[in-house]
Amino acid sequence: MALPLVQSAAACTDFSRTVLPYIHQLEALPQQFYQSATDLEALKQLYLNTNPLISAFAFSLALVPIVLVLSEINRNYSQIDRLWSLLPTFYNVHYVAYAHAKGLPTQRLDSLAILSIVWSARLTYNYWRKGGYQIGSEDYRWKIVKDYVNNPVIFFLFNVVFISLAQSVLLFSVTMPTYVLLLAAPISPAQVPDIIFTQVLIGCVFLAFNADQQQWDFHVAKGSYQKSAKVPPASKYTAAELDRGFNTKGLWSLSRHPNFLAEQSVWVTLYIWSCWATGTKYHWAGLGAAAYLCLFQASTWLTELITAGKYSDYKLYQKRVGKFVPSLWGEGMPSANAAGKKTK
């Protein structure tokens, strides 16, 4: 049996009943897949006979050697970055497809799948327009980390453990609450609060879209200004604001990373949604969201360390504007002036 028999919504969060009994499937799955690879009906049966959490986890592990080899051959460590906006939705849609195949109620899950696809479309589009899918494109932070480590063996181990393995598993783990929602579907039907959670997720995507668009508009104007030494006619920004080097208007006047706030909120909201659906205060599937928050803390620290070294006003920005959540006592940034130019 691929799914546990649960008698209550709370039991859907019992790790010892909903996960542990199926871990053994992980060991046999590669051989079973190989034996069924040329038989579509056998593959379908294997899919249905495998616990969906285990099959999703197995897929995240199968990606590791692929992205590792590609990153080492190309000396480009953004292979998993190209999948960042796609994998969580792949896993969410996988859970929804499995629920449909098993004849489970899917109203809540269908809404989640649609929202996840919209989330992917927004993030993928933003990554694409910044050149993320161009040949040779790489997150500038990986070069800085590599130069800091300055040891090919240690950096290779870092690539294996963190860049390739940990990040792939992380993108699986943020969707673990969807597995809990799948288990709860026959016991906890969709209700009015589900609409509220759906609206919150829509709000998160809308916030991220607007934050990204404001950042894009700023850097387009900044690039034009740097080339021509003239502020673009349709620009919302003054010469002093563009000289400052980083955006401090709109959502960026309230939060230093409003887009990151929205991204983290998506997966935290999904976890809280699963808690509500099961009537629990917390459960094991929240580990993915917690790890996601930790990663954003670390990556944002590195990003701001680099930015503060480039722009003289950034440390003031850090003092006066909240990192993610707007500060109730924040003073906000003063008007830009010549002192905000990039440091030499």
mmCIF file of N, CA, C and O in Angstrom, residues 17-59:
data_model
loop_
_atom_site.group_PDB
_atom_site.id
_atom_site.type_symbol
_atom_site.label_atom_id
_atom_site.label_comp_id
_atom_site.label_asym_id
_atom_site.label_seq_id
_atom_site.Cartn_x
_atom_site.Cartn_y
_atom_site.Cartn_z
ATOM 1 N N ARG A 17 4.038 7.103 10.997
ATOM 2 C CA ARG A 17 3.005 6.375 10.255
ATOM 3 C C ARG A 17 2.934 6.777 8.787
ATOM 4 O O ARG A 17 2.510 5.972 7.943
ATOM 5 N N THR A 18 3.332 7.993 8.477
ATOM 6 C CA THR A 18 3.143 8.487 7.106
ATOM 7 C C THR A 18 4.432 8.541 6.284
ATOM 8 O O THR A 18 4.378 8.725 5.070
ATOM 9 N N VAL A 19 5.581 8.374 6.942
ATOM 10 C CA VAL A 19 6.855 8.448 6.214
ATOM 11 C C VAL A 19 7.730 7.223 6.469
ATOM 12 O O VAL A 19 8.132 6.529 5.521
ATOM 13 N N LEU A 20 8.014 6.931 7.730
ATOM 14 C CA LEU A 20 8.940 5.852 8.065
ATOM 15 C C LEU A 20 8.606 4.504 7.415
ATOM 16 O O LEU A 20 9.517 3.810 6.931
ATOM 17 N N PRO A 21 7.343 4.080 7.364
ATOM 18 C CA PRO A 21 7.038 2.773 6.770
ATOM 19 C C PRO A 21 7.358 2.669 5.277
ATOM 20 O O PRO A 21 7.358 1.563 4.723
ATOM 21 N N TYR A 22 7.640 3.802 4.624
ATOM 22 C CA TYR A 22 7.840 3.793 3.174
ATOM 23 C C TYR A 22 9.282 4.078 2.756
ATOM 24 O O TYR A 22 9.589 4.033 1.560
ATOM 25 N N ILE A 23 10.138 4.358 3.704
ATOM 26 C CA ILE A 23 11.520 4.691 3.366
ATOM 27 C C ILE A 23 12.217 3.535 2.652
ATOM 28 O O ILE A 23 13.075 3.740 1.785
ATOM 29 N N HIS A 24 11.835 2.293 2.984
ATOM 30 C CA HIS A 24 12.459 1.131 2.343
ATOM 31 C C HIS A 24 12.235 1.123 0.832
ATOM 32 O O HIS A 24 13.019 0.522 0.083
ATOM 33 N N GLN A 25 11.190 1.818 0.364
ATOM 34 C CA GLN A 25 10.916 1.859 -1.073
ATOM 35 C C GLN A 25 12.036 2.567 -1.839
ATOM 36 O O GLN A 25 12.256 2.297 -3.023
ATOM 37 N N LEU A 26 12.721 3.435 -1.153
ATOM 38 C CA LEU A 26 13.778 4.221 -1.792
ATOM 39 C C LEU A 26 14.901 3.329 -2.318
ATOM 40 O O LEU A 26 15.462 3.599 -3.387
ATOM 41 N N GLU A 27 15.216 2.284 -1.581
ATOM 42 C CA GLU A 27 16.326 1.402 -1.960
ATOM 43 C C GLU A 27 16.027 0.624 -3.241
ATOM 44 O O GLU A 27 16.895 0.479 -4.111
ATOM 45 N N ALA A 28 14.816 0.143 -3.376
ATOM 46 C CA ALA A 28 14.467 -0.687 -4.531
ATOM 47 C C ALA A 28 14.037 0.125 -5.748
ATOM 48 O O ALA A 28 13.985 -0.410 -6.864
ATOM 49 N N LEU A 29 13.735 1.395 -5.565
ATOM 50 C CA LEU A 29 13.149 2.203 -6.640
ATOM 51 C C LEU A 29 14.034 2.307 -7.887
ATOM 52 O O LEU A 29 13.524 2.163 -9.012
ATOM 53 N N PRO A 30 15.340 2.545 -7.778
ATOM 54 C CA PRO A 30 16.164 2.660 -8.994
ATOM 55 C C PRO A 30 16.107 1.409 -9.871
ATOM 56 O O PRO A 30 15.946 1.509 -11.090
ATOM 57 N N GLN A 31 16.224 0.235 -9.253
ATOM 58 C CA GLN A 31 16.176 -1.003 -10.021
ATOM 59 C C GLN A 31 14.795 -1.226 -10.629
ATOM 60 O O GLN A 31 14.671 -1.641 -11.787
ATOM 61 N N GLN A 32 13.756 -0.939 -9.859
ATOM 62 C CA GLN A 32 12.397 -1.094 -10.374
ATOM 63 C C GLN A 32 12.141 -0.159 -11.554
ATOM 64 O O GLN A 32 11.481 -0.534 -12.526
ATOM 65 N N PHE A 33 12.668 1.044 -11.449
ATOM 66 C CA PHE A 33 12.508 2.005 -12.551
ATOM 67 C C PHE A 33 13.240 1.508 -13.793
ATOM 68 O O PHE A 33 12.717 1.586 -14.907
ATOM 69 N N TYR A 34 14.442 1.010 -13.605
ATOM 70 C CA TYR A 34 15.235 0.509 -14.731
ATOM 71 C C TYR A 34 14.513 -0.646 -15.426
ATOM 72 O O TYR A 34 14.458 -0.715 -16.654
ATOM 73 N N GLN A 35 13.936 -1.529 -14.644
ATOM 74 C CA GLN A 35 13.246 -2.692 -15.202
ATOM 75 C C GLN A 35 11.949 -2.303 -15.916
ATOM 76 O O GLN A 35 11.501 -3.014 -16.815
ATOM 77 N N SER A 36 11.364 -1.182 -15.518
ATOM 78 C CA SER A 36 10.079 -0.757 -16.099
ATOM 79 C C SER A 36 10.225 0.345 -17.141
ATOM 80 O O SER A 36 9.213 0.790 -17.709
ATOM 81 N N ALA A 37 11.441 0.766 -17.401
ATOM 82 C CA ALA A 37 11.672 1.963 -18.214
ATOM 83 C C ALA A 37 11.074 1.891 -19.608
ATOM 84 O O ALA A 37 10.657 2.914 -20.166
ATOM 85 N N THR A 38 10.999 0.703 -20.190
ATOM 86 C CA THR A 38 10.488 0.580 -21.558
ATOM 87 C C THR A 38 9.019 0.163 -21.619
ATOM 88 O O THR A 38 8.473 -0.034 -22.702
ATOM 89 N N ASP A 39 8.399 0.044 -20.472
ATOM 90 C CA ASP A 39 6.996 -0.399 -20.404
ATOM 91 C C ASP A 39 6.165 0.680 -19.727
ATOM 92 O O ASP A 39 6.229 0.875 -18.515
ATOM 93 N N LEU A 40 5.386 1.393 -20.515
ATOM 94 C CA LEU A 40 4.615 2.523 -19.989
ATOM 95 C C LEU A 40 3.629 2.086 -18.907
ATOM 96 O O LEU A 40 3.470 2.766 -17.891
ATOM 97 N N GLU A 41 2.993 0.962 -19.100
ATOM 98 C CA GLU A 41 2.022 0.485 -18.124
ATOM 99 C C GLU A 41 2.711 0.094 -16.816
ATOM 100 O O GLU A 41 2.195 0.352 -15.723
ATOM 101 N N ALA A 42 3.895 -0.511 -16.945
ATOM 102 C CA ALA A 42 4.659 -0.889 -15.753
ATOM 103 C C ALA A 42 5.133 0.353 -15.004
ATOM 104 O O ALA A 42 5.151 0.384 -13.763
ATOM 105 N N LEU A 43 5.510 1.393 -15.746
ATOM 106 C CA LEU A 43 5.928 2.646 -15.115
ATOM 107 C C LEU A 43 4.769 3.282 -14.356
ATOM 108 O O LEU A 43 4.945 3.794 -13.248
ATOM 109 N N LYS A 44 3.591 3.242 -14.971
ATOM 110 C CA LYS A 44 2.410 3.791 -14.314
ATOM 111 C C LYS A 44 2.110 3.053 -13.015
ATOM 112 O O LYS A 44 1.803 3.668 -11.988
ATOM 113 N N GLN A 45 2.225 1.722 -13.065
ATOM 114 C CA GLN A 45 1.968 0.923 -11.875
ATOM 115 C C GLN A 45 3.009 1.181 -10.798
ATOM 116 O O GLN A 45 2.687 1.247 -9.606
ATOM 117 N N LEU A 46 4.257 1.337 -11.227
ATOM 118 C CA LEU A 46 5.331 1.655 -10.271
ATOM 119 C C LEU A 46 5.063 3.000 -9.606
ATOM 120 O O LEU A 46 5.253 3.161 -8.392
ATOM 121 N N TYR A 47 4.616 3.963 -10.394
ATOM 122 C CA TYR A 47 4.293 5.294 -9.869
ATOM 123 C C TYR A 47 3.203 5.212 -8.806
ATOM 124 O O TYR A 47 3.312 5.805 -7.726
ATOM 125 N N LEU A 48 2.162 4.448 -9.091
ATOM 126 C CA LEU A 48 1.041 4.342 -8.170
ATOM 127 C C LEU A 48 1.383 3.519 -6.931
ATOM 128 O O LEU A 48 0.810 3.734 -5.856
ATOM 129 N N ASN A 49 2.304 2.573 -7.079
ATOM 130 C CA ASN A 49 2.665 1.700 -5.962
ATOM 131 C C ASN A 49 3.727 2.296 -5.045
ATOM 132 O O ASN A 49 4.046 1.716 -4.004
ATOM 133 N N THR A 50 4.287 3.424 -5.447
ATOM 134 C CA THR A 50 5.324 4.075 -4.657
ATOM 135 C C THR A 50 4.725 5.255 -3.909
ATOM 136 O O THR A 50 3.989 6.056 -4.489
ATOM 137 N N ASN A 51 5.040 5.370 -2.649
ATOM 138 C CA ASN A 51 4.573 6.510 -1.871
ATOM 139 C C ASN A 51 5.014 7.803 -2.562
ATOM 140 O O ASN A 51 6.189 7.939 -2.931
ATOM 141 N N PRO A 52 4.125 8.767 -2.761
ATOM 142 C CA PRO A 52 4.476 9.976 -3.531
ATOM 143 C C PRO A 52 5.571 10.820 -2.902
ATOM 144 O O PRO A 52 6.330 11.475 -3.620
ATOM 145 N N LEU A 53 5.664 10.798 -1.567
ATOM 146 C CA LEU A 53 6.755 11.537 -0.925
ATOM 147 C C LEU A 53 8.090 10.884 -1.257
ATOM 148 O O LEU A 53 9.077 11.581 -1.543
ATOM 149 N N ILE A 54 8.129 9.567 -1.254
ATOM 150 C CA ILE A 54 9.358 8.841 -1.541
ATOM 151 C C ILE A 54 9.778 9.021 -2.990
ATOM 152 O O ILE A 54 10.965 9.239 -3.288
ATOM 153 N N SER A 55 8.827 8.954 -3.908
ATOM 154 C CA SER A 55 9.177 9.135 -5.322
ATOM 155 C C SER A 55 9.673 10.556 -5.592
ATOM 156 O O SER A 55 10.599 10.761 -6.385
ATOM 157 N N ALA A 56 9.086 11.538 -4.918
ATOM 158 C CA ALA A 56 9.543 12.921 -5.081
ATOM 159 C C ALA A 56 10.957 13.084 -4.521
ATOM 160 O O ALA A 56 11.824 13.717 -5.140
ATOM 161 N N PHE A 57 11.201 12.502 -3.351
ATOM 162 C CA PHE A 57 12.529 12.567 -2.749
ATOM 163 C C PHE A 57 13.555 11.863 -3.630
ATOM 164 O O PHE A 57 14.677 12.355 -3.825
ATOM 165 N N ALA A 58 13.171 10.718 -4.192
ATOM 166 C CA ALA A 58 14.073 9.976 -5.067
ATOM 167 C C ALA A 58 14.443 10.811 -6.294
ATOM 168 O O ALA A 58 15.599 10.804 -6.739
ATOM 169 N N PHE A 59 13.476 11.549 -6.834
ATOM 170 C CA PHE A 59 13.753 12.395 -7.992
ATOM 171 C C PHE A 59 14.754 13.494 -7.624
ATOM 172 O O PHE A 59 15.663 13.799 -8.401
#
